[in-house]
CSV table of C-alpha atoms and ligand atoms in Angstrom, one decimal:
chain,number,residue,atom,x,y,z
A,1,UNK,CA,5.1,-160.5,39.1
A,2,UNK,CA,6.6,-159.8,42.6
A,3,UNK,CA,9.8,-161.4,43.8
A,4,UNK,CA,7.9,-163.5,46.3
A,5,UNK,CA,5.8,-165.0,43.4
A,6,UNK,CA,8.8,-165.8,41.2
A,7,UNK,CA,10.6,-167.4,44.1
A,8,UNK,CA,7.6,-169.6,45.1
A,9,UNK,CA,8.5,-173.3,44.7
A,10,UNK,CA,6.2,-176.2,45.5
A,11,UNK,CA,8.1,-179.4,45.9
A,12,UNK,CA,6.6,-182.1,48.1
A,13,UNK,CA,7.6,-185.5,46.7
A,14,UNK,CA,6.7,-187.4,49.9
A,15,UNK,CA,3.2,-185.9,50.0
A,16,UNK,CA,2.8,-186.3,46.2
A,17,UNK,CA,3.5,-190.0,46.4
A,18,UNK,CA,1.0,-190.6,49.2
A,19,UNK,CA,-1.6,-188.5,47.4
A,20,UNK,CA,-1.2,-190.4,44.2
A,21,UNK,CA,-1.4,-193.7,46.1
A,22,UNK,CA,-4.6,-192.5,47.8
A,23,UNK,CA,-6.4,-192.0,44.5
A,24,UNK,CA,-8.3,-195.3,44.5
A,25,UNK,CA,-9.1,-194.9,48.3
A,26,UNK,CA,-10.5,-191.4,47.7
A,27,UNK,CA,-12.6,-192.8,44.8
A,28,UNK,CA,-13.9,-195.8,46.8
A,29,UNK,CA,-15.0,-193.4,49.6
A,30,UNK,CA,-17.3,-191.7,47.1
A,31,UNK,CA,-15.3,-188.6,46.4
A,32,UNK,CA,-16.0,-188.7,42.6
A,33,UNK,CA,-19.7,-187.8,43.4
A,34,UNK,CA,-18.5,-184.5,44.9
A,35,UNK,CA,-16.2,-183.9,42.1
A,36,UNK,CA,-18.9,-184.5,39.5
A,37,UNK,CA,-21.1,-181.9,41.3
A,38,UNK,CA,-18.2,-179.5,41.3
A,39,UNK,CA,-17.9,-179.7,37.5
A,40,UNK,CA,-21.5,-180.2,36.4
A,41,UNK,CA,-22.8,-177.7,33.9
A,42,UNK,CA,-19.4,-176.2,33.0
A,43,UNK,CA,-18.7,-175.0,29.5
A,44,UNK,CA,-16.1,-172.9,27.6
A,45,UNK,CA,-12.6,-172.2,28.8
A,46,UNK,CA,-11.7,-173.4,32.3
A,47,UNK,CA,-8.7,-173.0,34.5
A,48,UNK,CA,-7.9,-175.5,37.3
A,49,UNK,CA,-5.4,-174.4,39.9
A,50,UNK,CA,-3.3,-176.9,41.8
A,51,UNK,CA,-4.7,-179.7,39.7
A,52,UNK,CA,-2.7,-182.4,41.5
A,53,UNK,CA,-2.6,-185.7,39.8
A,54,UNK,CA,-5.7,-184.8,37.8
A,55,UNK,CA,-8.5,-186.4,39.8
A,56,UNK,CA,-11.0,-184.1,38.2
A,57,UNK,CA,-9.9,-184.6,34.6
A,58,UNK,CA,-12.1,-187.6,33.7
A,59,UNK,CA,-15.2,-185.9,35.1
A,60,UNK,CA,-15.2,-182.7,33.0
A,61,UNK,CA,-18.4,-182.4,30.9
A,62,UNK,CA,-18.0,-182.5,27.1
A,63,UNK,CA,-19.3,-178.9,26.8
A,64,UNK,CA,-15.9,-177.7,28.2
A,65,UNK,CA,-13.8,-176.4,25.3
A,66,UNK,CA,-10.4,-176.5,27.0
A,67,UNK,CA,-8.9,-176.8,30.5
A,68,UNK,CA,-5.7,-175.1,31.6
A,69,UNK,CA,-4.5,-177.2,34.5
A,70,UNK,CA,-1.9,-175.5,36.6
A,71,UNK,CA,0.2,-177.7,38.9
A,72,UNK,CA,3.5,-176.6,40.5
A,73,UNK,CA,4.5,-179.9,42.2
A,74,UNK,CA,6.7,-181.9,39.7
A,75,UNK,CA,5.5,-185.5,40.6
A,76,UNK,CA,1.9,-184.5,40.7
A,77,UNK,CA,2.3,-182.6,37.4
A,78,UNK,CA,3.8,-185.7,35.7
A,79,UNK,CA,0.8,-187.8,36.9
A,80,UNK,CA,-1.6,-185.1,35.7
A,81,UNK,CA,0.0,-185.2,32.3
A,82,UNK,CA,-0.6,-188.9,32.0
A,83,UNK,CA,-4.2,-188.5,33.3
A,84,UNK,CA,-4.8,-185.7,30.7
A,85,UNK,CA,-4.1,-188.1,27.8
A,86,UNK,CA,-7.3,-190.0,28.6
A,87,UNK,CA,-9.6,-187.1,29.5
A,88,UNK,CA,-12.8,-186.5,27.6
A,89,UNK,CA,-11.9,-182.9,27.0
A,90,UNK,CA,-8.7,-181.1,25.9
A,91,UNK,CA,-6.5,-180.5,28.9
A,92,UNK,CA,-3.2,-178.6,28.9
A,93,UNK,CA,-1.1,-179.3,32.0
A,94,UNK,CA,1.4,-176.5,32.9
A,95,UNK,CA,3.7,-175.6,35.7
A,96,UNK,CA,2.7,-172.6,37.7
A,97,UNK,CA,1.5,-171.3,41.0
A,98,UNK,CA,-1.8,-169.9,42.2
A,99,UNK,CA,-0.1,-166.5,43.1
A,100,UNK,CA,0.7,-165.9,39.4
A,101,UNK,CA,-1.6,-167.8,37.1
A,102,UNK,CA,-0.4,-168.2,33.5
A,103,UNK,CA,-3.6,-166.8,32.0
A,104,UNK,CA,-4.7,-163.4,30.7
A,105,UNK,CA,-7.1,-161.1,32.5
A,106,UNK,CA,-10.8,-162.0,32.0
A,107,UNK,CA,-9.9,-164.9,29.8
A,108,UNK,CA,-11.7,-167.8,31.6
A,109,UNK,CA,-15.3,-168.8,31.8
A,110,UNK,CA,-14.7,-170.8,35.0
A,111,UNK,CA,-12.0,-171.5,37.5
A,112,UNK,CA,-11.7,-174.6,39.7
A,113,UNK,CA,-10.3,-174.7,43.2
A,114,UNK,CA,-10.5,-178.2,44.5
A,115,UNK,CA,-8.7,-179.0,47.8
A,116,UNK,CA,-6.1,-176.4,47.0
A,117,UNK,CA,-6.9,-173.2,48.9
A,118,UNK,CA,-5.9,-175.2,52.0
A,119,UNK,CA,-2.4,-175.6,50.6
A,120,UNK,CA,-1.5,-172.4,48.9
A,121,UNK,CA,0.8,-170.2,50.9
A,122,UNK,CA,-1.3,-167.0,50.4
A,123,UNK,CA,-5.0,-167.8,49.8
A,124,UNK,CA,-5.9,-164.1,49.4
A,125,UNK,CA,-3.4,-163.7,46.6
A,126,UNK,CA,-4.6,-167.0,45.0
A,127,UNK,CA,-8.2,-165.8,45.1
A,128,UNK,CA,-7.3,-162.4,43.7
A,129,UNK,CA,-5.6,-164.2,40.8
A,130,UNK,CA,-8.6,-166.5,40.2
A,131,UNK,CA,-10.7,-163.3,40.1
A,132,UNK,CA,-8.4,-161.6,37.7
A,133,UNK,CA,-8.4,-164.4,35.1
A,134,UNK,CA,-12.2,-164.9,35.2
A,135,UNK,CA,-14.5,-163.2,32.7
A,136,UNK,CA,-16.8,-160.6,34.4
A,137,UNK,CA,-19.5,-163.1,35.1
A,138,UNK,CA,-17.2,-166.1,35.4
A,139,UNK,CA,-17.7,-168.8,38.0
A,140,UNK,CA,-15.4,-170.0,40.7
A,141,UNK,CA,-16.3,-173.6,41.5
A,142,UNK,CA,-14.9,-174.7,44.8
A,143,UNK,CA,-14.6,-178.0,46.7
A,144,UNK,CA,-12.5,-177.4,49.8
A,145,UNK,CA,-12.1,-178.7,53.3
A,146,UNK,CA,-12.5,-176.0,56.0
A,147,UNK,CA,-12.4,-175.1,59.6
A,148,UNK,CA,-15.0,-176.8,61.8
A,149,UNK,CA,-17.8,-174.8,63.3
A,150,UNK,CA,-17.4,-176.7,66.6
A,151,UNK,CA,-15.1,-174.9,68.9
A,152,UNK,CA,-13.1,-177.9,70.2
A,153,UNK,CA,-12.6,-179.4,66.8
A,154,UNK,CA,-11.5,-176.0,65.4
A,155,UNK,CA,-9.0,-175.7,68.2
A,156,UNK,CA,-7.5,-179.1,67.3
A,157,UNK,CA,-7.4,-178.1,63.7
A,158,UNK,CA,-5.5,-174.9,64.6
A,159,UNK,CA,-3.1,-176.9,66.8
A,160,UNK,CA,-2.4,-179.3,64.0
A,161,UNK,CA,-1.8,-176.4,61.6
A,162,UNK,CA,0.7,-174.8,64.0
A,163,UNK,CA,2.6,-178.0,64.6
A,164,UNK,CA,3.0,-180.9,62.2
A,165,UNK,CA,0.2,-181.0,59.7
A,166,UNK,CA,1.4,-178.6,56.9
A,167,UNK,CA,4.8,-180.4,57.0
A,168,UNK,CA,3.4,-183.8,56.4
A,169,UNK,CA,0.6,-182.8,54.1
A,170,UNK,CA,2.3,-180.7,51.4
A,171,UNK,CA,1.5,-177.4,53.0
A,172,UNK,CA,-2.1,-178.2,53.8
A,173,UNK,CA,-3.9,-176.3,56.6
A,174,UNK,CA,-7.0,-177.7,58.3
A,175,UNK,CA,-8.3,-174.5,59.9
A,176,UNK,CA,-8.9,-172.2,57.0
A,177,UNK,CA,-12.3,-170.5,56.6
A,178,UNK,CA,-12.2,-170.7,52.9
A,179,UNK,CA,-15.9,-169.8,52.4
A,180,UNK,CA,-15.4,-166.5,54.1
A,181,UNK,CA,-12.1,-165.9,52.2
A,182,UNK,CA,-14.0,-166.4,48.9
A,183,UNK,CA,-16.5,-163.8,49.8
A,184,UNK,CA,-13.9,-161.4,51.1
A,185,UNK,CA,-12.0,-161.7,47.7
A,186,UNK,CA,-14.9,-160.2,45.8
A,187,UNK,CA,-17.0,-163.2,44.8
A,188,UNK,CA,-20.8,-163.7,45.5
A,189,UNK,CA,-21.4,-167.2,46.7
A,190,UNK,CA,-24.4,-168.5,44.7
A,191,UNK,CA,-24.6,-172.0,46.1
A,192,UNK,CA,-22.8,-173.7,48.9
A,193,UNK,CA,-23.2,-177.0,50.6
A,194,UNK,CA,-21.3,-178.2,53.7
A,195,UNK,CA,-20.8,-181.8,54.6
A,196,UNK,CA,-18.3,-184.0,56.5
A,197,UNK,CA,-16.0,-186.2,54.3
A,198,UNK,CA,-13.1,-188.5,55.0
A,199,UNK,CA,-11.1,-189.8,52.1
A,200,UNK,CA,-9.9,-192.9,53.9
A,201,UNK,CA,-10.6,-195.2,56.8
A,202,UNK,CA,-7.8,-193.9,59.0
A,203,UNK,CA,-8.3,-190.3,58.1
A,204,UNK,CA,-10.7,-188.3,60.4
A,205,UNK,CA,-13.7,-186.8,58.7
A,206,UNK,CA,-13.4,-183.0,58.3
A,207,UNK,CA,-16.0,-180.4,57.1
A,208,UNK,CA,-16.0,-179.7,53.4
A,209,UNK,CA,-17.7,-177.0,51.3
A,210,UNK,CA,-18.7,-177.4,47.7
A,211,UNK,CA,-20.3,-174.6,45.6
A,212,UNK,CA,-20.3,-171.9,43.0
A,213,UNK,CA,-19.3,-168.3,43.5
A,214,UNK,CA,-19.4,-165.6,40.8
A,215,UNK,CA,-17.1,-162.7,40.2
A,216,UNK,CA,-18.8,-159.5,41.3
B,1,SAM,C1,-4.6,-181.8,48.3
B,1,SAM,S1,-3.8,-181.6,46.7
B,1,SAM,C2,-5.3,-181.4,45.7
B,1,SAM,C3,-5.1,-181.7,44.3
B,1,SAM,C4,-6.3,-181.6,43.3
B,1,SAM,N1,-6.7,-180.2,43.2
B,1,SAM,C5,-7.4,-182.4,43.8
B,1,SAM,O1,-8.5,-182.0,43.8
B,1,SAM,O2,-7.2,-183.6,44.0
B,1,SAM,C6,-3.3,-179.9,46.9
B,1,SAM,C7,-2.7,-179.4,45.6
B,1,SAM,O3,-2.4,-178.0,45.7
B,1,SAM,C8,-1.1,-177.8,45.0
B,1,SAM,N2,-0.5,-176.5,45.5
B,1,SAM,C9,0.2,-176.3,46.6
B,1,SAM,N3,0.6,-175.1,46.6
B,1,SAM,C10,0.2,-174.5,45.5
B,1,SAM,C11,0.4,-173.2,44.9
B,1,SAM,N4,1.1,-172.2,45.6
B,1,SAM,N5,-0.1,-172.9,43.7
B,1,SAM,C12,-0.8,-173.9,43.1
B,1,SAM,N6,-1.0,-175.1,43.5
B,1,SAM,C13,-0.5,-175.4,44.7
B,1,SAM,C14,-0.4,-179.0,45.3
B,1,SAM,O4,0.8,-179.2,44.5
B,1,SAM,C15,-1.4,-180.1,45.1
B,1,SAM,O5,-1.6,-180.4,43.8
């Protein structure tokens, strides 16, 4: 582990409270349908990075043996621990960061990145770690918001990233090209869909990607 990785702290209590409060709004806007698609067909050992307050937990299919849910933010981790108690599969919630996942090389059948590669400080390192812990044919399942392919909207996203957005949204960035980053990190994208989604009436809709990539 490098010094930078040991020093990484994720502590966003303001954002965490808002995110937890938005749970039912996200659900009433239909987000669970995307999350179900994200997790459908999974089995074996799964690692979920930046699990938040555990919005995916109730949706894991019963064929999953165990989920290792890594969450660095203390308030979100507490909420995830509560959510894990009622999950249909065994879920262990642990502290940790994407840049240094607490799992052995090639130990996981699948890895879940849901709305997290926008927030990690170093997406390349996070993807390298996800690749490291996956078995040779393991799947990366992703559900992420990404940069717009419309020039003006992308410019607004970059402007927000350079000014206020990461500070109010727990380190989130709106203008990341996460699909390209996944491929650049040594994954083959097997399936990808792209769609606009807004998790709440006052939040503008942004492009999302949902899909499966395999370690190659
Ligand atoms: C928008 S929330 C998404 C939470 C959850 N994955 C979901 O789908 O609802 C972003 C999450 O990324 C986590 N996060 C931020 N930086 C991280 C890092 N360096 N390593 C792991 N998780 C991180 C945050 O604590 C938060 O839980």
